[in-house]
XYZ file of C-alpha atoms in Angstrom:
741
model
C -10.752 -18.942 6.717
C -13.500 -17.901 4.357
C -16.922 -19.495 4.710
C -20.173 -18.481 3.070
C -22.973 -18.187 5.597
C -26.315 -18.521 3.875
C -25.697 -21.643 1.776
C -23.802 -24.822 2.701
C -20.791 -23.699 0.697
C -17.407 -25.375 0.997
C -15.046 -22.938 -0.668
C -11.864 -24.053 -2.339
C -8.895 -23.989 -0.001
C -10.960 -21.720 2.225
C -12.713 -23.874 4.794
C -11.650 -26.351 7.403
C -14.458 -28.506 8.742
C -14.188 -30.281 12.064
C -16.174 -32.107 14.666
C -18.255 -29.913 16.945
C -18.804 -32.292 19.806
C -16.473 -34.067 22.147
C -15.340 -37.575 21.292
C -17.141 -40.260 23.266
C -15.901 -43.701 24.165
C -17.866 -46.858 24.805
C -18.424 -45.796 28.437
C -19.949 -42.484 27.332
C -17.029 -40.446 28.636
C -16.013 -37.098 27.195
C -12.899 -34.963 27.368
C -13.028 -32.171 29.959
C -10.626 -29.457 31.069
C -10.266 -28.941 34.817
C -8.769 -25.694 36.161
C -7.143 -25.406 39.587
C -5.552 -22.522 41.488
C -2.126 -21.340 40.329
C -0.947 -20.927 43.903
C -0.871 -24.709 44.277
C 1.870 -25.151 41.623
C 5.236 -25.914 43.207
C 6.878 -27.719 40.310
C 5.784 -29.762 37.318
C 6.024 -33.198 38.938
C 4.177 -32.242 42.102
C 1.452 -30.517 40.067
C 0.999 -33.619 37.895
C 0.732 -35.780 41.013
C -1.830 -33.385 42.464
C -3.890 -33.740 39.274
C -3.801 -37.511 39.587
C -4.761 -37.387 43.272
C -7.682 -35.025 42.700
C -9.081 -37.119 39.871
C -8.523 -40.345 41.808
C -10.721 -39.017 44.608
C -13.781 -38.975 42.321
C -12.991 -41.771 39.865
C -13.301 -45.518 40.136
C -10.859 -45.980 37.240
C -7.123 -45.384 37.101
C -6.712 -41.599 37.189
C -3.372 -41.758 35.380
C -5.036 -43.408 32.399
C -7.851 -40.841 32.329
C -5.617 -37.763 32.322
C -4.374 -36.900 28.825
C -2.462 -33.693 29.621
C -1.314 -31.608 32.585
C -0.924 -27.849 32.180
C 1.613 -26.615 34.719
C 3.695 -23.832 33.141
C 1.385 -20.828 32.704
C -1.700 -22.097 34.543
C -2.710 -25.095 36.632
C -5.107 -27.419 34.849
C -5.498 -30.884 33.380
C -7.436 -32.462 30.533
C -9.034 -35.830 31.172
C -11.632 -38.236 29.879
C -14.479 -38.113 32.390
C -18.036 -39.219 32.861
C -20.641 -36.544 33.535
C -20.793 -37.740 37.142
C -17.030 -37.355 37.596
C -17.134 -33.884 36.056
C -19.928 -32.860 38.423
C -18.023 -34.156 41.455
C -14.876 -32.297 40.416
C -16.873 -29.085 39.968
C -17.929 -29.286 43.612
C -14.402 -29.639 44.993
C -12.858 -26.647 46.733
C -9.539 -27.027 44.906
C -11.255 -26.873 41.515
C -11.946 -23.483 39.941
C -13.797 -24.619 36.818
C -14.651 -27.667 34.733
C -15.870 -27.452 31.159
C -16.118 -29.869 28.230
C -13.565 -29.912 25.429
C -14.912 -28.483 22.153
C -13.654 -28.373 18.592
C -13.049 -25.105 16.748
C -12.578 -24.452 13.034
C -10.119 -22.357 11.072
C -11.170 -18.930 9.809
C -9.624 -18.736 6.152
C 3.106 -9.958 -1.528
C 1.258 -7.113 -2.880
C -0.689 -6.650 0.341
C 2.334 -5.315 2.254
C 3.013 -2.647 -0.357
C -0.678 -1.742 -0.410
C -0.876 -1.047 3.348
C 2.436 0.797 3.511
C 5.093 -1.680 4.626
C 7.271 -1.924 1.496
C 10.467 -3.913 1.231
C 12.475 -0.727 1.842
C 10.631 0.150 5.076
C 12.814 1.122 8.013
C 13.780 -1.954 9.994
C 15.644 -2.757 13.161
C 17.058 -5.959 11.680
C 19.227 -6.892 14.665
C 16.254 -6.708 17.014
C 13.917 -8.302 14.456
C 16.113 -11.420 14.510
C 15.395 -11.660 18.248
C 11.631 -11.647 17.671
C 9.900 -15.041 17.753
C 6.375 -15.297 16.373
C 4.182 -18.211 17.394
C 1.241 -19.515 15.390
C -1.491 -21.940 16.399
C -2.564 -23.526 13.134
C -2.454 -26.615 10.868
C 1.319 -27.000 10.926
C 4.015 -25.797 8.562
C 6.007 -26.781 5.476
C 9.649 -26.672 6.649
C 11.131 -27.071 3.157
C 9.374 -23.928 1.892
C 11.709 -21.204 0.659
C 9.868 -18.819 2.984
C 11.507 -20.552 5.954
C 15.012 -20.940 4.569
C 17.568 -19.967 7.235
C 20.398 -18.785 5.002
C 21.943 -15.773 6.765
C 20.379 -16.579 10.134
C 22.447 -17.224 13.237
C 21.336 -19.311 16.234
C 17.980 -18.515 17.878
C 17.999 -15.935 20.698
C 18.953 -17.290 24.118
C 15.435 -16.704 25.458
C 14.110 -19.483 23.187
C 13.192 -22.617 25.164
C 11.126 -24.431 22.561
C 11.592 -27.724 20.778
C 11.053 -29.243 17.358
C 8.985 -32.389 17.016
C 9.867 -34.961 14.379
C 8.637 -34.081 10.865
C 8.396 -37.702 9.685
C 10.047 -37.849 6.236
C 10.467 -34.089 5.909
C 13.245 -31.703 6.849
C 12.912 -30.233 10.318
C 13.564 -26.966 12.087
C 16.416 -24.572 11.424
C 17.542 -21.120 12.543
C 14.497 -19.511 10.868
C 11.886 -22.111 11.814
C 13.092 -22.469 15.400
C 10.210 -24.500 16.773
C 7.489 -26.856 15.576
C 5.253 -28.905 17.846
C 1.968 -30.739 17.453
C -0.839 -31.454 19.910
C -3.417 -34.222 19.390
C -4.492 -34.989 22.936
C -7.652 -36.932 22.093
C -5.426 -39.691 20.673
C -7.767 -40.364 17.779
C -5.981 -41.180 14.502
C -6.604 -38.847 11.577
C -6.528 -40.709 8.239
C -6.233 -37.407 6.355
C -3.335 -35.983 8.327
C 0.142 -36.854 9.607
C 0.971 -37.044 13.314
C 3.724 -34.438 13.121
C 4.018 -30.651 12.719
C 3.891 -31.053 8.936
C 1.128 -29.090 7.199
C -1.147 -31.235 5.026
C -3.789 -28.511 4.687
C -1.766 -25.450 3.614
C -3.449 -23.013 5.995
C -0.629 -22.865 8.558
C 2.078 -22.544 5.908
C 0.147 -19.682 4.316
C -0.442 -17.732 7.559
C 3.100 -18.174 8.891
C 4.738 -17.067 5.637
C 2.403 -14.040 5.526
C 3.498 -13.131 9.029
C 7.243 -13.741 8.918
C 8.195 -15.457 5.671
C 11.578 -14.725 4.167
C 11.375 -12.876 0.851
C 10.972 -15.157 -2.163
C 11.379 -13.502 -5.556
C 9.115 -14.274 -8.527
C 6.465 -16.039 -6.464
C 3.094 -16.655 -8.135
C 0.221 -19.065 -8.679
C 0.967 -20.299 -12.196
C 1.970 -16.760 -13.203
C -0.896 -14.966 -11.435
C -0.158 -12.439 -8.644
C 3.488 -12.567 -9.649
C 5.976 -10.762 -7.419
C 8.114 -11.065 -4.309
C 6.337 -12.883 -1.481
C 7.402 -11.915 2.038
C 6.194 -11.520 5.568
C 5.992 -8.385 7.696
C 9.099 -9.386 9.648
C 11.211 -11.519 7.287
C 14.119 -11.576 9.737
C 12.030 -12.842 12.671
C 11.942 -16.476 13.807
C 8.892 -18.733 13.487
C 7.460 -21.259 15.933
C 4.527 -23.391 14.787
C 2.118 -25.140 17.157
C -0.065 -27.556 15.208
C -3.462 -27.772 16.892
C -5.785 -28.115 13.884
C -6.299 -31.451 12.174
C -7.850 -32.367 8.852
C -10.691 -34.488 10.223
C -11.279 -33.277 13.764
C -10.597 -29.546 13.714
C -8.940 -27.678 16.570
C -9.788 -28.853 20.076
C -9.837 -26.824 23.286
C -7.369 -29.199 24.938
C -4.839 -28.785 22.156
C -5.290 -25.007 21.954
C -4.653 -24.587 25.683
C -1.615 -26.868 25.512
C -0.225 -24.801 22.633
C -0.790 -21.508 24.453
C 0.998 -22.881 27.502
C 3.905 -24.126 25.388
C 4.216 -20.900 23.381
C 4.269 -18.732 26.502
C 6.882 -20.968 28.131
C 8.970 -21.269 24.966
C 9.497 -17.514 24.749
C 7.440 -16.274 21.784
C 6.835 -12.509 21.508
C 3.575 -12.490 19.532
C 0.935 -15.192 18.995
C -1.225 -15.395 15.853
C -4.426 -17.466 15.973
C -6.617 -17.827 12.874
C -9.123 -20.095 14.619
C -12.787 -19.545 15.414
C -13.955 -18.686 18.902
C -16.982 -20.594 20.173
C -18.237 -18.629 23.169
C -19.218 -15.056 23.969
C -18.344 -15.743 27.604
C -14.747 -14.698 28.293
C -14.222 -17.293 31.022
C -15.267 -20.389 29.057
C -13.610 -19.685 25.698
C -10.175 -21.322 25.569
C -8.875 -18.734 23.104
C -9.799 -15.973 25.553
C -8.345 -17.906 28.485
C -5.087 -18.823 26.760
C -4.565 -15.315 25.402
C -5.227 -13.801 28.840
C -2.398 -15.853 30.297
C -0.207 -14.810 27.376
C -1.033 -11.149 28.079
C -0.019 -11.623 31.721
C 3.426 -12.616 30.460
C 3.614 -9.640 28.077
C 2.718 -11.604 24.932
C 0.121 -10.092 22.583
C -2.327 -12.449 20.864
C -3.845 -11.496 17.518
C -6.924 -13.409 16.336
C -9.226 -13.532 13.323
C -12.699 -11.999 13.640
C -14.487 -14.837 11.835
C -16.127 -15.403 8.467
C -19.809 -15.205 9.339
C -20.395 -11.799 7.741
C -22.181 -9.794 6.775
C -24.469 -10.732 9.690
C -24.429 -8.315 12.616
C -23.183 -9.584 15.975
C -21.187 -12.398 14.363
C -17.690 -11.284 15.405
C -15.626 -13.932 17.234
C -12.498 -13.716 19.406
C -13.680 -10.459 20.961
C -11.988 -10.436 24.386
C -10.528 -6.988 25.195
C -6.977 -8.321 25.563
C -7.041 -9.770 22.025
C -6.549 -7.855 18.786
C -9.561 -8.891 16.700
C -8.944 -8.619 12.955
C -11.445 -8.081 10.135
C -10.619 -8.835 6.493
C -10.325 -6.109 3.859
C -9.613 -6.132 0.156
C -6.618 -4.701 -1.678
C -6.683 -2.935 -5.027
C -6.759 -5.992 -7.276
C -9.196 -8.673 -8.333
C -8.832 -11.737 -10.533
C -11.296 -11.772 -13.410
C -11.803 -13.970 -16.471
C -13.297 -12.792 -19.745
C -16.101 -15.069 -20.933
C -17.024 -14.865 -24.629
C -20.279 -16.300 -25.976
C -21.268 -17.499 -29.404
C -23.723 -14.588 -29.861
C -20.929 -12.034 -29.434
C -21.731 -11.238 -25.806
C -18.714 -10.775 -23.487
C -18.807 -10.624 -19.694
C -16.240 -10.663 -16.864
C -16.454 -13.320 -14.188
C -14.553 -13.494 -10.917
C -12.200 -16.345 -10.074
C -8.747 -17.783 -10.506
C -8.625 -19.677 -13.787
C -5.085 -20.585 -14.865
C -6.070 -22.259 -18.161
C -5.822 -20.927 -21.703
C -8.693 -22.114 -23.955
C -7.664 -24.761 -26.509
C -10.378 -23.843 -28.991
C -12.350 -20.724 -29.859
C -15.734 -21.850 -28.512
C -17.137 -24.846 -26.631
C -20.738 -26.080 -26.526
C -22.541 -24.578 -23.497
C -25.490 -26.074 -21.610
C -26.996 -25.656 -18.149
C -26.653 -28.315 -15.501
C -30.437 -28.644 -15.355
C -30.522 -29.546 -19.046
C -27.912 -32.239 -18.434
C -30.007 -33.968 -15.782
C -30.155 -37.755 -15.858
C -33.931 -37.658 -15.496
C -36.762 -35.427 -14.295
C -36.226 -36.457 -10.659
C -32.613 -35.257 -10.690
C -33.278 -31.961 -12.464
C -33.238 -29.854 -9.278
C -29.904 -31.302 -8.139
C -28.541 -30.928 -11.666
C -29.191 -27.165 -11.511
C -26.431 -27.106 -8.925
C -24.292 -29.697 -10.747
C -24.386 -31.994 -7.729
C -22.657 -35.352 -7.876
C -24.653 -38.089 -9.596
C -27.303 -35.724 -10.946
C -26.067 -35.249 -14.546
C -25.793 -37.539 -17.559
C -22.115 -37.861 -18.594
C -23.169 -38.208 -22.248
C -24.827 -34.777 -22.088
C -21.871 -33.178 -20.285
C -18.905 -34.572 -22.199
C -16.925 -31.933 -24.090
C -19.118 -29.057 -22.922
C -19.009 -26.015 -20.650
C -21.659 -26.321 -17.950
C -23.574 -23.452 -16.342
C -24.270 -24.274 -12.664
C -25.974 -22.515 -9.794
C -23.919 -22.557 -6.616
C -24.985 -24.718 -3.692
C -21.853 -26.626 -2.666
C -18.409 -25.614 -3.853
C -16.721 -28.198 -6.079
C -18.999 -28.387 -9.122
C -15.926 -28.006 -11.361
C -14.579 -31.267 -9.919
C -17.878 -33.025 -10.610
C -18.140 -31.646 -14.153
C -14.552 -32.633 -14.941
C -15.117 -36.113 -13.510
C -17.840 -36.852 -16.067
C -16.092 -35.339 -19.072
C -17.013 -31.635 -18.987
C -14.440 -29.030 -20.002
C -15.324 -26.252 -17.536
C -17.946 -24.430 -15.485
C -19.623 -21.050 -15.204
C -20.972 -20.779 -11.662
C -23.727 -18.418 -10.561
C -23.454 -17.223 -6.948
C -26.044 -15.337 -4.904
C -23.255 -14.066 -2.666
C -20.920 -11.104 -3.078
C -18.080 -11.876 -5.445
C -15.233 -10.142 -3.629
C -12.992 -13.190 -3.125
C -11.787 -15.106 -6.177
C -12.227 -18.862 -5.916
C -9.655 -21.107 -7.556
C -10.957 -23.427 -10.293
C -9.360 -26.787 -11.097
C -10.689 -26.571 -14.707
C -11.558 -23.553 -16.872
C -14.121 -21.703 -14.782
C -15.466 -18.411 -13.494
C -18.148 -17.103 -11.160
C -20.885 -14.567 -11.946
C -23.659 -12.893 -9.971
C -27.341 -13.758 -10.209
C -28.300 -11.068 -12.724
C -25.489 -12.054 -15.100
C -26.379 -15.688 -14.533
C -29.953 -14.992 -15.597
C -28.649 -13.431 -18.830
C -26.483 -16.499 -19.504
C -29.365 -18.872 -18.822
C -31.614 -16.966 -21.231
C -28.939 -17.153 -23.922
C -28.547 -20.915 -23.428
C -32.266 -21.437 -23.973
C -32.558 -18.993 -26.883
C -30.636 -21.226 -29.291
C -29.945 -24.877 -29.984
C -26.204 -24.243 -30.286
C -25.160 -22.085 -27.323
C -21.399 -21.806 -26.966
C -18.785 -19.977 -24.919
C -15.139 -19.916 -23.924
C -13.481 -18.846 -20.657
C -10.161 -17.047 -20.928
C -7.310 -17.218 -18.443
C -7.739 -14.904 -15.437
C -6.133 -11.495 -15.381
C -5.355 -9.113 -12.544
C -7.709 -6.100 -12.575
C -7.487 -2.881 -10.552
C -10.396 -2.211 -8.160
C -11.145 0.461 -5.554
C -9.871 -0.380 -2.079
C -9.809 -0.830 0.817
C -13.224 -2.368 1.368
C -14.417 -4.888 3.933
C -14.954 -8.435 2.724
C -18.553 -9.560 2.616
C -17.619 -12.676 4.606
C -15.798 -10.777 7.382
C -17.726 -11.015 10.668
C -19.376 -7.866 11.998
C -20.055 -6.313 15.376
C -21.647 -5.415 17.645
C -19.646 -7.449 20.112
C -21.820 -10.313 21.445
C -19.682 -10.415 24.594
C -20.015 -6.789 25.730
C -22.132 -3.746 24.907
C -19.232 -1.531 26.005
C -16.451 -2.824 23.756
C -16.058 -2.162 20.018
C -15.109 -5.206 17.966
C -13.532 -5.990 15.537
C -10.510 -3.838 16.390
C -8.884 -3.266 13.019
C -8.999 -4.430 9.396
C -6.171 -5.903 7.312
C -5.838 -7.490 3.858
C -7.621 -10.847 3.744
C -8.767 -11.273 0.133
C -6.733 -13.114 -2.524
C -3.510 -13.140 -0.496
C -0.532 -14.872 -2.125
C 1.661 -16.844 0.283
C 3.447 -20.181 0.663
C 1.545 -23.441 0.428
C 2.012 -27.137 1.101
C 3.104 -29.660 -1.562
C 0.893 -32.270 0.133
C -2.406 -30.866 -1.118
C -3.612 -29.743 -4.530
C -4.447 -26.075 -4.859
C -8.193 -26.778 -4.599
C -8.150 -29.930 -2.505
C -10.924 -31.275 -4.733
C -11.159 -34.778 -6.126
C -9.349 -35.075 -9.427
C -7.255 -31.926 -9.004
C -3.663 -32.562 -10.136
C -2.445 -28.968 -9.784
C 0.155 -28.281 -7.071
C 1.978 -25.043 -6.306
C 4.530 -23.693 -3.835
C 2.364 -20.581 -3.503
C -1.373 -20.039 -3.628
C -4.088 -17.443 -3.117
C -6.332 -17.647 -0.053
C -9.042 -15.441 1.410
C -10.481 -15.112 4.910
C -9.981 -13.368 8.221
C -7.402 -16.139 8.684
C -5.288 -14.292 6.118
C -5.903 -10.866 7.694
C -4.833 -12.020 11.161
C -1.121 -12.657 10.370
C -0.880 -9.228 8.723
C -1.698 -7.608 12.067
C 0.409 -10.099 14.049
C 3.294 -9.287 11.719
C 2.922 -5.559 12.350
C 2.771 -6.255 16.103
C 6.099 -8.089 15.769
C 7.439 -5.196 13.668
C 6.529 -2.739 16.455
C 8.012 -5.076 19.070
C 11.363 -5.063 17.244
C 11.577 -1.296 17.793
C 10.008 -1.275 21.272
C 10.947 -4.574 22.964
C 9.762 -3.389 26.395
C 6.286 -2.292 25.390
C 3.349 -4.141 26.920
C 0.855 -6.102 24.851
C -1.718 -3.333 25.412
C 0.705 -0.628 24.253
C 1.424 -2.479 20.996
C -2.287 -3.019 20.442
C -2.982 0.660 21.092
C -0.325 1.675 18.562
C -2.014 -0.474 15.903
C -5.516 0.896 16.594
C -4.837 4.616 17.027
C -2.761 4.857 13.830
C -5.155 2.889 11.590
C -6.339 4.652 8.435
C -10.030 5.603 8.551
C -12.129 3.676 6.025
C -14.922 5.328 4.090
C -18.344 4.577 5.490
C -19.893 5.261 2.089
C -18.452 2.036 0.692
C -18.754 0.145 3.991
C -22.180 0.894 5.434
C -21.638 -1.299 8.508
C -18.993 1.261 9.533
C -16.913 0.451 12.611
C -18.821 -2.795 13.126
C -17.106 -3.938 9.917
C -13.634 -2.408 10.260
C -13.097 -1.243 13.856
C -10.515 1.546 14.002
C -9.825 1.244 10.265
C -7.188 -0.164 7.920
C -3.887 -1.387 9.352
C -1.162 1.268 8.887
C 2.284 -0.224 9.703
C 4.417 2.829 8.943
C 2.643 4.994 11.508
C 2.089 2.241 14.077
C 5.822 2.067 14.800
C 5.753 5.573 16.348
C 2.204 6.271 17.594
C 3.100 9.169 19.915
C 0.616 8.193 22.646
C -0.605 4.792 23.820
C -3.518 3.578 25.933
C -1.792 1.128 28.275
C -3.307 -1.497 30.569
C -2.336 -4.365 32.832
C -4.202 -7.510 33.816
C -5.998 -5.793 36.708
C -7.525 -3.309 34.255
C -9.142 -6.217 32.426
C -10.324 -7.792 35.689
C -11.975 -4.490 36.665
C -13.642 -4.395 33.253
C -14.969 -7.931 33.686
C -16.268 -7.108 37.168
C -17.991 -4.066 35.653
C -19.495 -6.389 33.018
C -21.121 -8.452 35.764
C -18.724 -11.379 36.045
C -18.422 -12.753 39.567
C -15.092 -13.017 41.322
C -15.390 -16.797 41.374
C -15.923 -16.993 37.606
C -12.780 -14.897 37.049
C -10.680 -17.368 39.019
C -9.996 -19.314 35.818
C -8.101 -16.273 34.505
C -6.187 -15.231 37.621
C -5.690 -18.713 39.062
C -7.164 -17.896 42.441
C -10.536 -17.879 44.176
C -9.554 -14.754 46.099
C -10.854 -12.223 43.537
C -13.562 -10.099 45.160
C -15.087 -7.690 42.655
C -16.798 -5.651 45.367
C -13.460 -4.944 47.088
C -11.636 -3.815 43.945
C -11.236 -0.141 43.150
C -14.004 0.208 40.581
C -13.002 0.871 36.997
C -13.777 4.495 36.211
C -16.104 5.541 33.450
C -18.832 4.035 31.302
C -16.788 1.009 30.222
C -14.275 0.756 33.093
C -11.512 0.188 30.560
C -8.640 2.254 29.160
C -9.372 1.168 25.577
C -8.314 3.026 22.416
C -11.900 2.970 21.081
C -15.227 3.839 22.732
C -18.688 2.353 22.308
C -22.021 3.522 23.728
C -25.137 1.355 23.771
C -28.304 3.373 23.200
C -31.273 1.919 25.073
C -33.756 4.733 25.630
C -36.231 5.137 22.775
C -37.242 8.703 23.621
C -34.389 10.314 25.554
C -30.719 10.752 24.559
C -28.230 8.254 25.990
C -25.150 9.411 27.879
C -21.752 7.782 28.380
C -18.751 9.213 30.229
C -15.420 7.626 29.290
C -12.254 8.096 31.345
C -8.979 7.574 29.518
C -5.249 7.786 30.278
C -2.576 8.091 27.595
C 1.172 7.553 27.949
C 3.668 9.643 26.019
C 5.911 7.353 23.948
C 6.955 10.081 21.523
C 9.299 13.047 21.782
C 9.067 15.491 24.689
C 8.267 18.177 25.512
C 5.159 17.961 23.354
C 1.605 19.269 23.218
C -1.422 17.402 21.839
C -4.642 19.215 20.975
C -7.921 17.423 20.389
C -10.046 17.522 17.243
C -13.605 16.251 17.558
C -15.575 14.796 14.655
C -19.231 14.107 15.396
C -22.142 13.620 12.974
C -25.604 14.970 13.573
C -27.180 13.154 16.500
C -23.892 12.501 18.300
C -22.440 15.045 20.712
C -18.847 14.568 21.939
C -17.168 16.708 24.610
C -13.513 16.236 25.648
C -11.922 17.760 28.755
C -9.199 18.935 28.812
C -8.786 19.738 25.136
C -5.003 19.976 25.354
C -2.422 17.599 26.853
C 1.116 18.793 27.630
C 3.907 16.265 28.126
C 7.264 17.331 29.526
C 9.053 13.968 29.677
C 8.938 10.443 28.199
C 6.396 7.926 29.571
C 4.451 10.705 31.290
C 0.749 9.899 31.701
C -2.182 12.259 31.240
C -5.881 11.652 31.783
C -8.909 13.077 30.035
C -12.677 12.649 29.989
C -14.930 12.053 26.987
C -18.654 12.741 27.329
C -20.742 11.116 24.591
C -24.413 11.986 24.125
C -26.372 10.110 21.456
C -29.860 10.743 20.121
C -32.471 7.968 20.299
C -31.756 5.422 17.575
C -33.839 2.894 15.717
C -33.177 -0.830 16.115
C -29.825 -1.796 14.580
C -28.811 1.809 13.846
C -25.193 2.933 14.314
C -23.701 6.433 14.308
C -20.022 7.154 14.799
C -17.499 9.927 15.226
C -13.989 10.234 16.604
C -11.553 12.206 18.685
C -8.066 12.883 17.360
C -5.124 14.034 19.486
C -2.691 15.971 17.260
C 0.828 17.162 17.852
C 3.268 18.571 15.330
C 4.366 15.065 14.269
C 1.698 12.643 15.518
C -1.999 11.872 15.021
C -3.682 9.632 17.626
C -7.251 8.711 16.624
C -9.997 6.992 18.616
C -13.317 6.036 16.954
C -16.485 6.561 18.998
C -19.561 4.466 18.192
C -23.132 4.718 19.429
C -25.577 1.986 18.492
C -28.860 0.379 19.384
C -28.969 -3.428 19.294
C -31.463 -5.227 17.108
C -34.651 -5.908 18.999
């Protein structure tokens, strides 16, 4: 979800904080995950016994009590509470491939479908769509939501092997919500959550309804963003795997357990709006779990992160993942603010309140300070810094430091807040009292007005929906270059992630702030968390038409059909938006795809410098020998739909030769001719320049030579190649960049 980077900002409904270190017991033991070879799995019971025996050989305690989970379906591993000494001993055992500590991740946090070209009337293969099962790893789900009503649904497809855990006092699964499980392997109670798949946060309900929610007419947030709310694949089935908890976040152990369960249960697409923690592809559980999903033909889509606009901040950047950036759609929520001197400005935010009087007294938080010592804190309207007698009945102007000043102002008798933010105002925050947000220059004007008179006054009107230019990349959306590889462009694609209306939980107020009494079945959220299910939904949409396509083929279809985004409005270019804006209508029939299997990724990782032993955690065997593999051909050793060249020489041009193979998934016979777009300083040569296909699934190879001028530190230049036939356009961005020094 959405998180501001440069100030300790906790945005309304848009951040999920969690622990970042492993839980320790009185004996100073931590949770670890231990991976073993897949070839040693005979059956579940024998694998579990093997786990116990291996741990017993290094532990003085009862091994059965130390092990908290055994992974035996998709990979061979166990999670256990170990001392550092026990972990070190296990690492030295021949049977053990890898041992690493459990960590805690955080969440990344309608009209959007019409905006990107998947309207209600879009062509659908409804019969096949009902056989699609989408899995989400998230905060749980709200089963009673209208988005998951199963009216008109028959039994789940026979391939479904999943289960539904008990929902406590809430209704359970049905023929739409076919599965719901929770994982809390550390065993620590969470006072702010419920030990069941129920969603007490709202994040999981929002993402799952965005992905596959049934259409709900007249949905809105108190009349704002009114319209039909629906997912990309409203006829598909939903399976929720709750791995994120209100107090502790999302642990590695739980994430791996959910991946294993989802793969075994029979899901077709996995959506993960959770932050990655490592740039190393063999120690990040999201990369590991999604690799095993890919081996079984299941595509994983993940959020890019909310640490933008910093360069090199993109998360979840493994090549087998689809990494999603957040873009804006053509609307924004603004409130008109009128002042006693006749001045009128527009602030950004979701304010659902009509003013009860024409004007209210207006003061700054600093002027409401309890004393001189608290004046600095009062500028930011921090708790305990202001005098209730000075605040009561007034609008308060606050500078933003920590989100929630409207809760504090309301708690001591204020009637509303005007908040000044130093950050970009592209995502509208929801206010629990009359409120709006303005930029620093407008804030300076307001502050001058307050101190120009003894009777400053203002009123904030209810928010309205305003048309804006789009698409654009959210300021918070994480940027490339990829910290895990100089050869791989990330993020992959952009999708709507600002002010997205979707289902919500009745167990949390719309802001989650103290004193908020507003609840809604639907709410607006922003973040790459919201962009991720848009792409996962389109992946499921493609899968319903092409059930036998590989995960790589579906990913390729999404990337090569994306709409180019203007670099003029998005100066970070492909490092902000990857291949461009998600384009569902074209992705269904891409014409050509760049396909890959697991060995292609292994060759890429060998080319990246990973040792065969380090890759054992992915393939489940110590037998990988990078030096004996047929080397991946070309600069990046990968058949990827995009191309990236790292420029290192300061005086001479840099050269990269990319080898690619495309598979014909369109009509035949057919001829594709290449169009090259290259700016000054970037030379692109393609051979051959024409590809002729005489039958379906025929493969053709080509070579791309990229020559880039010397670049300054942090500079990026980009072009593209486009294969065109009479009916299809297959586009691949090409990026050259020099890392920051």
